[in-house]
CSV table of C-alpha atoms in Angstrom, one decimal:
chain,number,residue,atom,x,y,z
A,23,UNK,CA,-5.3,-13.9,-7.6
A,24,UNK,CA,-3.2,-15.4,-5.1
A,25,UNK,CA,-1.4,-13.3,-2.7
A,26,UNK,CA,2.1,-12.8,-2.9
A,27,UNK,CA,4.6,-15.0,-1.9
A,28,UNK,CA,5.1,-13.2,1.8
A,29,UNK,CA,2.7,-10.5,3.1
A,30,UNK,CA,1.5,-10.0,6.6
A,31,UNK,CA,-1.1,-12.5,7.4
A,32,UNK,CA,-1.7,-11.5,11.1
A,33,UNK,CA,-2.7,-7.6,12.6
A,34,UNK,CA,0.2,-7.8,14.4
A,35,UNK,CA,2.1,-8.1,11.4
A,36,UNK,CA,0.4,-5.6,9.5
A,37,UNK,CA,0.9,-3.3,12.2
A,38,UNK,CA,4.5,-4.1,12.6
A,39,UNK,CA,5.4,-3.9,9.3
A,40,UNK,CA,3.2,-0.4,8.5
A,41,UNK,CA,5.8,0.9,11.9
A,42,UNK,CA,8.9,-0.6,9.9
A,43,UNK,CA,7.5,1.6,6.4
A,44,UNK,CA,6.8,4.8,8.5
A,45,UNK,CA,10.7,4.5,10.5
A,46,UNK,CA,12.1,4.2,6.8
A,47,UNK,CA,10.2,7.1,5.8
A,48,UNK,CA,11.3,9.0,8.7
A,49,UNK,CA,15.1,7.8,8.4
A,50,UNK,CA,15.1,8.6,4.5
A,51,UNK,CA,14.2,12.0,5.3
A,52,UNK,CA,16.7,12.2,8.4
A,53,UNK,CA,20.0,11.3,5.7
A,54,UNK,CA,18.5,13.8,3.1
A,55,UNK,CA,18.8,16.6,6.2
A,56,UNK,CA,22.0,15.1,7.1
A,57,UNK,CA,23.3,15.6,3.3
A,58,UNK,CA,21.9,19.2,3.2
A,59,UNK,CA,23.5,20.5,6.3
A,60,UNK,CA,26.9,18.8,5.2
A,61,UNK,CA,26.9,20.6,1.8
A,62,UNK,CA,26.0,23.8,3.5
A,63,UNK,CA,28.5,23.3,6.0
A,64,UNK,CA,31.3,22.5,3.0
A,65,UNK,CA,30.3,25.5,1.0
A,66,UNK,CA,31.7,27.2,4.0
A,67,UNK,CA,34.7,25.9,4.0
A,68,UNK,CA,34.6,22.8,6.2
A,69,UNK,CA,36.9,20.6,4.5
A,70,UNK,CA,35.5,16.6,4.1
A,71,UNK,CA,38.0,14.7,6.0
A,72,UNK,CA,36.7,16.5,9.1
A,73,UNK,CA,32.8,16.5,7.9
A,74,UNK,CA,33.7,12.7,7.1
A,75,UNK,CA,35.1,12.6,11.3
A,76,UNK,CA,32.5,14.3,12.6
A,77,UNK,CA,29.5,12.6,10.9
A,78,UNK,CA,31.0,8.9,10.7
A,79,UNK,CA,30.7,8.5,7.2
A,80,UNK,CA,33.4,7.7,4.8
A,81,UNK,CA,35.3,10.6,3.3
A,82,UNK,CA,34.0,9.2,-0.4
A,83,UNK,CA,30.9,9.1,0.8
A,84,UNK,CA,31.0,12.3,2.1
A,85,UNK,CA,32.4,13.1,-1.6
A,86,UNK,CA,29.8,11.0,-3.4
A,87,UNK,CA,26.8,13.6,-1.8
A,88,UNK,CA,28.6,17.0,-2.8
A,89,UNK,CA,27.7,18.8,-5.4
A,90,UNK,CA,29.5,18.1,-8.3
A,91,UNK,CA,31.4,21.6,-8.5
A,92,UNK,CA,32.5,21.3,-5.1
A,93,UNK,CA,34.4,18.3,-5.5
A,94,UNK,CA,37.9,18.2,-6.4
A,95,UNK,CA,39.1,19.0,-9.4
A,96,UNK,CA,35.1,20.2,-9.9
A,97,UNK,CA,34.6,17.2,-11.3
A,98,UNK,CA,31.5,15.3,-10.4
């Protein structure tokens, strides 16, 4: 079976590319924090246009990773 179209081919690369897999990792698990804290932080009172300030994202994005009953209207 040939190999597929792009893999590594060099150590280098292999290397490289299992540092890029273990950054993603660690990022993937460094937003699903980040989301936790900020839904704590909102079932507290801290309203989403200043979680949205603080944390640089969008206030619909901020929206988008609430719960569903904490967002307006408690609508998802």
């Amino acid at each position: 079976m040939a190999r597929p179209k792009w893999t590594p081919e060099t150590e280098a690369q292999r290397r490289a590319m299992a540092d890029v897999e273990r950054a993603t990792k660690q990022a993937d698990e460094a937003d699903e924090k980040l989301w936790e804290k900020v839904r704590a932080a909102h079932k507290l009172g801290v309203k989403p246009a200043y979680l949205a300030e603080r944390t640089g994202r969008a206030r619909s994005t901020v929206y988008r990773h609430l719960e569903p009953g904490d967002q307006p209207g408690g609508q998802e």
